[in-house]
PDB file of C-alpha atoms in Angstrom:
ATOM      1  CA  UNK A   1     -19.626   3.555 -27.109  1.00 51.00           C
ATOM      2  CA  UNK A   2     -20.100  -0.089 -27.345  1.00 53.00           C
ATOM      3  CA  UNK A   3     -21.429  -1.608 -30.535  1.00 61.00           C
ATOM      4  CA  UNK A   4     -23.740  -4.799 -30.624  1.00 61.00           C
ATOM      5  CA  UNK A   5     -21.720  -7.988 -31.746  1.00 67.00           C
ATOM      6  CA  UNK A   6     -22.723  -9.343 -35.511  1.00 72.00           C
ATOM      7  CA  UNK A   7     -25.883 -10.996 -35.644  1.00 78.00           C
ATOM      8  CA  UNK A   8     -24.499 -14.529 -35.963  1.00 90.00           C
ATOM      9  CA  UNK A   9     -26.923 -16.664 -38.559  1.00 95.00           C
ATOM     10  CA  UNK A  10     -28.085 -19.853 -37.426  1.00 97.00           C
ATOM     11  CA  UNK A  11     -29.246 -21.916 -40.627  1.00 98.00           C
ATOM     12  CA  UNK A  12     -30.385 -24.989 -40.457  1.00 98.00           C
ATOM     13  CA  UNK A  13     -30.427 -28.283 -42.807  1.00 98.00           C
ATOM     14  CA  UNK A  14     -33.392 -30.747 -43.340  1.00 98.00           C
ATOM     15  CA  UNK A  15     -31.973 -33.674 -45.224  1.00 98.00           C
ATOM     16  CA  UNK A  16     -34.493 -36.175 -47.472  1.00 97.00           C
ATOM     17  CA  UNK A  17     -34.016 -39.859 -47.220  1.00 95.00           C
ATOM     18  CA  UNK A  18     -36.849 -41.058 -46.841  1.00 90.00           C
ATOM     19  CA  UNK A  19     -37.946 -42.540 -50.409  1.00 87.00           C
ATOM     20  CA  UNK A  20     -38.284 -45.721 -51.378  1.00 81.00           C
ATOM     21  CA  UNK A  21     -35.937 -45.278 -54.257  1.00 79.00           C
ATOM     22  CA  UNK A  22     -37.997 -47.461 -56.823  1.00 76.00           C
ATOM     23  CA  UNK A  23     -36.306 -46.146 -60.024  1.00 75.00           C
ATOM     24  CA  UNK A  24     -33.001 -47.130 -58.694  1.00 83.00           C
ATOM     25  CA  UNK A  25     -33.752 -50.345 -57.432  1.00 77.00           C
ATOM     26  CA  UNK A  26     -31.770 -50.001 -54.330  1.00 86.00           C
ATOM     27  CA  UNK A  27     -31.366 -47.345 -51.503  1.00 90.00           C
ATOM     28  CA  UNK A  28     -30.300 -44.131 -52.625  1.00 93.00           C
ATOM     29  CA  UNK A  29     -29.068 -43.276 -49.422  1.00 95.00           C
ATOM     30  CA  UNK A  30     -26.804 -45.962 -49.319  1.00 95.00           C
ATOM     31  CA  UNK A  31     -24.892 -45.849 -52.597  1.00 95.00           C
ATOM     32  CA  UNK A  32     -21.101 -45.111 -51.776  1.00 96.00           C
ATOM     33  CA  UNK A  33     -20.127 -41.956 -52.915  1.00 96.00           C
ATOM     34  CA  UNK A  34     -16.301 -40.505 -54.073  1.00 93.00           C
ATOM     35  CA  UNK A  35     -15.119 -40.151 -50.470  1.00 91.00           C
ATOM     36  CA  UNK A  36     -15.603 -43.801 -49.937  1.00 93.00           C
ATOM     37  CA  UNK A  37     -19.011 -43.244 -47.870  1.00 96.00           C
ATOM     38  CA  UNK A  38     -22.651 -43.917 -48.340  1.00 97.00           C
ATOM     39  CA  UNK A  39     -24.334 -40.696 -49.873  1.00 97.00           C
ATOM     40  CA  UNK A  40     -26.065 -40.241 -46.565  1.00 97.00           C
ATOM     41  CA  UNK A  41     -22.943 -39.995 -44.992  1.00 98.00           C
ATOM     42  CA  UNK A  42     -21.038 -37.665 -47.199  1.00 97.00           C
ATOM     43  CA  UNK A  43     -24.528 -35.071 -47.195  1.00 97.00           C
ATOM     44  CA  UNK A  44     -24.235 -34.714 -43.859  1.00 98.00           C
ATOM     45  CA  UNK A  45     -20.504 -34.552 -43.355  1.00 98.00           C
ATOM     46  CA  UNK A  46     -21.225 -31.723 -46.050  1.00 98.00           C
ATOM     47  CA  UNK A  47     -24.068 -30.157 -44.735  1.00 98.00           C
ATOM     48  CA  UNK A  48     -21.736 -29.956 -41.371  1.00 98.00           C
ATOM     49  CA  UNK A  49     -18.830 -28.871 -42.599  1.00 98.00           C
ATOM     50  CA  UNK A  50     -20.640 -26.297 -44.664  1.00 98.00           C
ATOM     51  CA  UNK A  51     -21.894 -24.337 -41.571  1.00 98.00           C
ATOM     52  CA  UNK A  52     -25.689 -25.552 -41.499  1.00 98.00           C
ATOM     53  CA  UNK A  53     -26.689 -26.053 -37.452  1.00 97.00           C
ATOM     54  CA  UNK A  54     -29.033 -28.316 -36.760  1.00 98.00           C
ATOM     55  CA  UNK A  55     -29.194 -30.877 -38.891  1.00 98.00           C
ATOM     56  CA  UNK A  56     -32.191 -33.075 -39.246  1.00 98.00           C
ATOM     57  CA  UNK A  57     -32.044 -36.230 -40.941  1.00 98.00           C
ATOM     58  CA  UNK A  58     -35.915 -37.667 -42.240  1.00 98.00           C
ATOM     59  CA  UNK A  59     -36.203 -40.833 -42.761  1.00 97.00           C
ATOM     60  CA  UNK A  60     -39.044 -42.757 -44.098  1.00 94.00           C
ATOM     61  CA  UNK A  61     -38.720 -46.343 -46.318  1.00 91.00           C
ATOM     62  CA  UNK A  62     -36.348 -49.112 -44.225  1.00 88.00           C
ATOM     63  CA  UNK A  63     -34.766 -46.818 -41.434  1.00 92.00           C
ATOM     64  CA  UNK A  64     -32.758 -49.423 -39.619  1.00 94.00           C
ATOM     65  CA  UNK A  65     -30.739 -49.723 -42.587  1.00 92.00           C
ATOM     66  CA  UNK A  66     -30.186 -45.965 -43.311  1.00 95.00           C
ATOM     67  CA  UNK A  67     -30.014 -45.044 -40.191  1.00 94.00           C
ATOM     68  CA  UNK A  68     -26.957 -47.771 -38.986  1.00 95.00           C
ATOM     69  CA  UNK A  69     -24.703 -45.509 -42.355  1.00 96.00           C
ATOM     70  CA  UNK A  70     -25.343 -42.117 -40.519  1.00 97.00           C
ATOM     71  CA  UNK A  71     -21.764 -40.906 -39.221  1.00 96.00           C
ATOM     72  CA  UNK A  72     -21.813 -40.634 -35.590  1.00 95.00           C
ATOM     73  CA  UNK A  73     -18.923 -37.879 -35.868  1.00 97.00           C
ATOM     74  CA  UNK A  74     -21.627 -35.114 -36.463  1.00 97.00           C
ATOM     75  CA  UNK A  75     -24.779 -34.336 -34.374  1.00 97.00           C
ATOM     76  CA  UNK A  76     -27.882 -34.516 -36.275  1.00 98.00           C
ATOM     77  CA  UNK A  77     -31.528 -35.107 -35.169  1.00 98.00           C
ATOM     78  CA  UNK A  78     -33.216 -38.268 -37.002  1.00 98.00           C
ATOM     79  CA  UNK A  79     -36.862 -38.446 -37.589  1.00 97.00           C
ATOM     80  CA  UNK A  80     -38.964 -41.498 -39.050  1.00 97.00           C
ATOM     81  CA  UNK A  81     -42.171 -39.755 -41.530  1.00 95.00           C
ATOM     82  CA  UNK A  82     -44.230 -43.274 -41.092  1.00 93.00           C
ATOM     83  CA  UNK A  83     -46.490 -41.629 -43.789  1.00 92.00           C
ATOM     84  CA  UNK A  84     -43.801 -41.512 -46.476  1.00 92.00           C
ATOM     85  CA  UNK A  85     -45.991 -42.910 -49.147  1.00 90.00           C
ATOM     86  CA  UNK A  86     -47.792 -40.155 -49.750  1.00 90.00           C
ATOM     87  CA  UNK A  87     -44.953 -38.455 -50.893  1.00 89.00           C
ATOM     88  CA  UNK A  88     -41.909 -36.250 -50.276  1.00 91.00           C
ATOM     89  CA  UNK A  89     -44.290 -32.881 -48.960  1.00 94.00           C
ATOM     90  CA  UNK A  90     -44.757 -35.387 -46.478  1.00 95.00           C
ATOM     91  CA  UNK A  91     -41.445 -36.095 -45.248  1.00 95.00           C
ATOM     92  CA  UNK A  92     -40.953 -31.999 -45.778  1.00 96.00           C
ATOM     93  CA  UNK A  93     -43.206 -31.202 -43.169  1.00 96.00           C
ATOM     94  CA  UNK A  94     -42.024 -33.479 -40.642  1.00 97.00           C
ATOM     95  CA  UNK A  95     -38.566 -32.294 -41.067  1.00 97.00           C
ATOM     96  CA  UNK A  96     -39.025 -28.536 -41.422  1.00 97.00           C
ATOM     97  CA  UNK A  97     -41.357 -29.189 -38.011  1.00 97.00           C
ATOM     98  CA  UNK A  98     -37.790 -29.480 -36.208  1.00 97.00           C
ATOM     99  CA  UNK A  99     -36.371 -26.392 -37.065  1.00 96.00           C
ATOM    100  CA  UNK A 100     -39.182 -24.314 -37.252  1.00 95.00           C
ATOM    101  CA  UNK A 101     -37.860 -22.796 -33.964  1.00 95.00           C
ATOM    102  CA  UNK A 102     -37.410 -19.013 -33.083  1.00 95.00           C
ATOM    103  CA  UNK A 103     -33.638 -19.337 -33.336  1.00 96.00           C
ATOM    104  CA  UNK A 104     -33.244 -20.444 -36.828  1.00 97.00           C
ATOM    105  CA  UNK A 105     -32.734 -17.545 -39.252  1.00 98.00           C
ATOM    106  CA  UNK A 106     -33.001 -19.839 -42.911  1.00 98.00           C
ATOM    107  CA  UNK A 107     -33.512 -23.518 -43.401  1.00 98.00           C
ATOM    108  CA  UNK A 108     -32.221 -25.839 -46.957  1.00 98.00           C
ATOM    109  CA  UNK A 109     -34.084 -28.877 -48.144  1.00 98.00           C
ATOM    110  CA  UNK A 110     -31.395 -31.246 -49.312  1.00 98.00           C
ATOM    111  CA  UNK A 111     -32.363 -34.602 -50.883  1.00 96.00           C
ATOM    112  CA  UNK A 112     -30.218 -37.365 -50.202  1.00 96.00           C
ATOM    113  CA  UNK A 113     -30.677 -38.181 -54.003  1.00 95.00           C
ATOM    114  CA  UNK A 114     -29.135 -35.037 -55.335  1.00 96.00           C
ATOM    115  CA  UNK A 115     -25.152 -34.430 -53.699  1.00 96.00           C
ATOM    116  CA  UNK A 116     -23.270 -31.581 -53.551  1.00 96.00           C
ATOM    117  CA  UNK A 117     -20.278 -29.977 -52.351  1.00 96.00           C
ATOM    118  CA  UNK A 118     -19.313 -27.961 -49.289  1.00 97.00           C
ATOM    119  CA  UNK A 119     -18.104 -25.563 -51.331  1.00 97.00           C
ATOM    120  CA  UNK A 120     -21.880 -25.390 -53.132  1.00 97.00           C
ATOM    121  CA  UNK A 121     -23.489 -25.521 -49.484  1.00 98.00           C
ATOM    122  CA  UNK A 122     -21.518 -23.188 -48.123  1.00 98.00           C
ATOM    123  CA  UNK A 123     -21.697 -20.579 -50.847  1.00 98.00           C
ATOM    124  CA  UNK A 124     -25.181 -20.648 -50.647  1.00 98.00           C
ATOM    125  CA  UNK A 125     -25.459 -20.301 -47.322  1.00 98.00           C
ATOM    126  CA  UNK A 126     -23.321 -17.269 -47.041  1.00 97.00           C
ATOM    127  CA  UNK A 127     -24.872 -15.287 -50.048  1.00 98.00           C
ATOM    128  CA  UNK A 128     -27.820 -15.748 -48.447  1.00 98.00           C
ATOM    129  CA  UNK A 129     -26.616 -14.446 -45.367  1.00 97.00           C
ATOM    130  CA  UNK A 130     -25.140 -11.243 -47.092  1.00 96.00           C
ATOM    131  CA  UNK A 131     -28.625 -11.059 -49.072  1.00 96.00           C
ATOM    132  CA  UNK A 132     -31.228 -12.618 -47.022  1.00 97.00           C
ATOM    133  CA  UNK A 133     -34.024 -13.398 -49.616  1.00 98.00           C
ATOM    134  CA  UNK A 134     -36.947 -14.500 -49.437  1.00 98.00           C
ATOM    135  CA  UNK A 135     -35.372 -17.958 -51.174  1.00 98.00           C
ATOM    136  CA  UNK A 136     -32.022 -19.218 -52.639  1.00 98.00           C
ATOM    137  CA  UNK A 137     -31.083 -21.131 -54.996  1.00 98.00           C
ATOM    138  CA  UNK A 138     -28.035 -22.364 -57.184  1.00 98.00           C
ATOM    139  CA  UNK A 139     -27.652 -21.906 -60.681  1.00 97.00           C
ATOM    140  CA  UNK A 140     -24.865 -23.559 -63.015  1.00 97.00           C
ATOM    141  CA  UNK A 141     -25.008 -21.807 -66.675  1.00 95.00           C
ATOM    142  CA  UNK A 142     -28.676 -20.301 -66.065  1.00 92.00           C
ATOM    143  CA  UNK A 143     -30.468 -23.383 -64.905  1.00 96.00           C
ATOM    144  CA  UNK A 144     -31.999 -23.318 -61.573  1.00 95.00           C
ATOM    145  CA  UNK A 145     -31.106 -25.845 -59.478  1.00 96.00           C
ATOM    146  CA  UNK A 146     -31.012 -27.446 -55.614  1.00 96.00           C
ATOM    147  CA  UNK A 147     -31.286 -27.024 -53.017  1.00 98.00           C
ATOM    148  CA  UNK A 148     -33.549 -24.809 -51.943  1.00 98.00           C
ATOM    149  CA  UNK A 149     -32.946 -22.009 -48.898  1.00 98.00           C
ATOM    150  CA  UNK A 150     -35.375 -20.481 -47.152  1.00 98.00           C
ATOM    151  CA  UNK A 151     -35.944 -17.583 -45.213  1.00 98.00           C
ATOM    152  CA  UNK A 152     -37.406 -18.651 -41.703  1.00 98.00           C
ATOM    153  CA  UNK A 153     -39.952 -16.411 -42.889  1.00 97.00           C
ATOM    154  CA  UNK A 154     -41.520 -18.910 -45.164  1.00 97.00           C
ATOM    155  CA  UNK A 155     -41.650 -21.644 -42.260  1.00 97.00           C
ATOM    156  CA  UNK A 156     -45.500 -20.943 -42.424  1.00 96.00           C
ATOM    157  CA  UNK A 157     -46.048 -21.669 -46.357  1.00 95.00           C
ATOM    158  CA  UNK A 158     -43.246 -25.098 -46.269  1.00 97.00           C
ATOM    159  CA  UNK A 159     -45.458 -26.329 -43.268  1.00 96.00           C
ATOM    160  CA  UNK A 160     -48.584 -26.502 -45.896  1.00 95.00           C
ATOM    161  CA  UNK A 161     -46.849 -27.640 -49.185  1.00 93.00           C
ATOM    162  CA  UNK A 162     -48.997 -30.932 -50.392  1.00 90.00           C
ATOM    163  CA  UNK A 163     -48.394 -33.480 -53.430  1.00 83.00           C
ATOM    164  CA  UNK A 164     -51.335 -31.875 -54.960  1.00 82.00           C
ATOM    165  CA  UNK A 165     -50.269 -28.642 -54.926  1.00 76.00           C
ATOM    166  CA  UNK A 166     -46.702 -29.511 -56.569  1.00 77.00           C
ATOM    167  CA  UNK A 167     -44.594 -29.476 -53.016  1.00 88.00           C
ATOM    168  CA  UNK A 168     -42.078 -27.014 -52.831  1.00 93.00           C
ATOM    169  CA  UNK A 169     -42.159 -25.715 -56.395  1.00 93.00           C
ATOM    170  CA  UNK A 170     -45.601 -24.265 -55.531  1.00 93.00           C
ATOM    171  CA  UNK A 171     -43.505 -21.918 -52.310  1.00 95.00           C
ATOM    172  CA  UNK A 172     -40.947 -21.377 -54.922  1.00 96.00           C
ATOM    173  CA  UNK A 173     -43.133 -19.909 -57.596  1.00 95.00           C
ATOM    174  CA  UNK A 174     -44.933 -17.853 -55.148  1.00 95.00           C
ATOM    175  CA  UNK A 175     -42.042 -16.225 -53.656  1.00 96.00           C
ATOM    176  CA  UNK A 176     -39.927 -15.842 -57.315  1.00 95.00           C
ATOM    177  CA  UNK A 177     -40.336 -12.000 -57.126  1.00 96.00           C
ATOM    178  CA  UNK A 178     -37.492 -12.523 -53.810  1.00 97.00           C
ATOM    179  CA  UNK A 179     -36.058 -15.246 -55.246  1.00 97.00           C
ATOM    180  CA  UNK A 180     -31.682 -15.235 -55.185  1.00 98.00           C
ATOM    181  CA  UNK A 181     -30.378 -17.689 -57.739  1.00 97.00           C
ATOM    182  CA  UNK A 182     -26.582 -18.190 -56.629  1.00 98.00           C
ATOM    183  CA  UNK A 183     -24.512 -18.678 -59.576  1.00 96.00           C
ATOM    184  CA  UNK A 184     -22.160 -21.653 -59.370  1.00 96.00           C
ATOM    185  CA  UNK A 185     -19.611 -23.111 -61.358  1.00 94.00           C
ATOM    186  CA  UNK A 186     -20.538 -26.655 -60.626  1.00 95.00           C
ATOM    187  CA  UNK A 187     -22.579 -29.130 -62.746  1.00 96.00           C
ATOM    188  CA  UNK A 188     -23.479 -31.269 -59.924  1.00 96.00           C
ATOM    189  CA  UNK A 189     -26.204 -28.264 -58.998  1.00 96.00           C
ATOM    190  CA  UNK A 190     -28.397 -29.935 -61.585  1.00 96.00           C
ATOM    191  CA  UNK A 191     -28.085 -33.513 -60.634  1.00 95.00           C
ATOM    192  CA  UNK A 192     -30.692 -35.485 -59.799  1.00 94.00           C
ATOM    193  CA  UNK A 193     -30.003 -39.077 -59.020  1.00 95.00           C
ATOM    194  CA  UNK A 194     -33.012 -41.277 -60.329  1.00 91.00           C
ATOM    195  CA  UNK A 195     -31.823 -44.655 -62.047  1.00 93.00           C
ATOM    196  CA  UNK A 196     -28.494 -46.126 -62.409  1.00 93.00           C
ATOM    197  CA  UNK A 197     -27.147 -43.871 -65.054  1.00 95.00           C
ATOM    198  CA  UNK A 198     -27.745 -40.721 -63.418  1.00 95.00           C
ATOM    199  CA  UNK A 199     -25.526 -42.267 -60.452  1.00 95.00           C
ATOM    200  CA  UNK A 200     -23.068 -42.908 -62.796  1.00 96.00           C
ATOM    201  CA  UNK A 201     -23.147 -39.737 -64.589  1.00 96.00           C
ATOM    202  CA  UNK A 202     -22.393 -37.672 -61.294  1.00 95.00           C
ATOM    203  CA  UNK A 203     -19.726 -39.799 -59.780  1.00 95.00           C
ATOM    204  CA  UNK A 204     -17.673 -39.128 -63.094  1.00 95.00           C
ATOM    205  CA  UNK A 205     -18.432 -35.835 -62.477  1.00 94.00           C
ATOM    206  CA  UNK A 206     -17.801 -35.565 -58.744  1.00 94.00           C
ATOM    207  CA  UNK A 207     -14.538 -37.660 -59.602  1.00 91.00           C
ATOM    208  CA  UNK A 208     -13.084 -35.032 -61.793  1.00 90.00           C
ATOM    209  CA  UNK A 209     -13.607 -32.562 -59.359  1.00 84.00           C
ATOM    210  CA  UNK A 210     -11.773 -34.160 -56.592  1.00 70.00           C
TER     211      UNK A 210
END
């Protein structure tokens, strides 16, 4: 008797760049990273090589710049949120919009501001394949920290997360009762890069792990 094939996942990737990066005082997105690329660049050769299919790219604050550093080696959808002022729920929405599609299973929310490895991305990706949670999250030394995967489930509650209602921590909190935190043994799940020294503080970091 024949037995249907595995259910193969299909998990898609909305990546942040879209800020104006005011703390920093230059593009986030374009700071070169250890592999010798702009950080747009190395998130989604990650994102890629970590098994996350599509890949949409939302821009926001000076595309033309960001969008002449995106690697044309990987297929990835680019979107423009012209109402990025009013905040990164903005530039959410218009990115989960393209994969909110019957054939996606679970979508992350990467910032462009906050790398990681494709050995992070993919282990979150496959635990939540194995557990399939409402979210996922990593967690380095019991501190919760990005990015964000959610079920295709949630697709509904993303679609109306709002500045005023705290973005995506407000989803998060509501769905903590099904919430997976993926235990990694990687610092660089808590960066955040803001200003100048938290650059610095997660190349030496991302150095010594090379």
């Amino acid at each position: 008797m024949a037995t249907d094939p595995p259910h193969q996942f299909r998990v898609a990737a909305v990546l942040l760049a879209g800020g104006e990066s005011s703390r920093m005082g230059e593009s986030k997105a374009l700071l070169p990273w250890i592999t010798g690329e702009p950080l747009i660049a190395y998130h989604i050769h990650a994102l890629h090589q970590a098994g996350y299919s599509p890949i949409v790219v939302v821009l926001g604050h000076a595309p033309q710049a960001i969008n002449r550093a995106i690697p044309s080696d990987v297929d990835v959808t680019i979107v423009v949120n012209e109402r990025y002022r009013d905040g990164r729920s903005s530039s959410i929405v218009t990115g989960v919009l393209q994969v909110a599609t019957p054939d996606i299973d679970a979508f992350v929310v990467a910032s462009v501001d906050q790398p990681r490895t494709v050995e992070m991305l993919r282990t979150l990706r496959e635990t939540w394949e194995r557990e399939q949670p409402s979210i996922a999250m990593p967690s380095y030394q019991h501190r919760s920290g990005h990015p964000p995967l959610f079920n295709a489930a949630l697709v509904t509650e993303v679609l109306q997360v709002t500045e005023e209602e705290q973005g995506l921590r407000q989803v998060i909190s509501n769905f903590a009762d099904d919430r997976l935190f993926v235990n990694v043994d990687d610092p660089l799940a808590l960066a955040n890069l803001n200003t100048h020294e938290d650059y610095e503080a997660a190349l030496k970091i991302a150095k010594g792990q090379a």
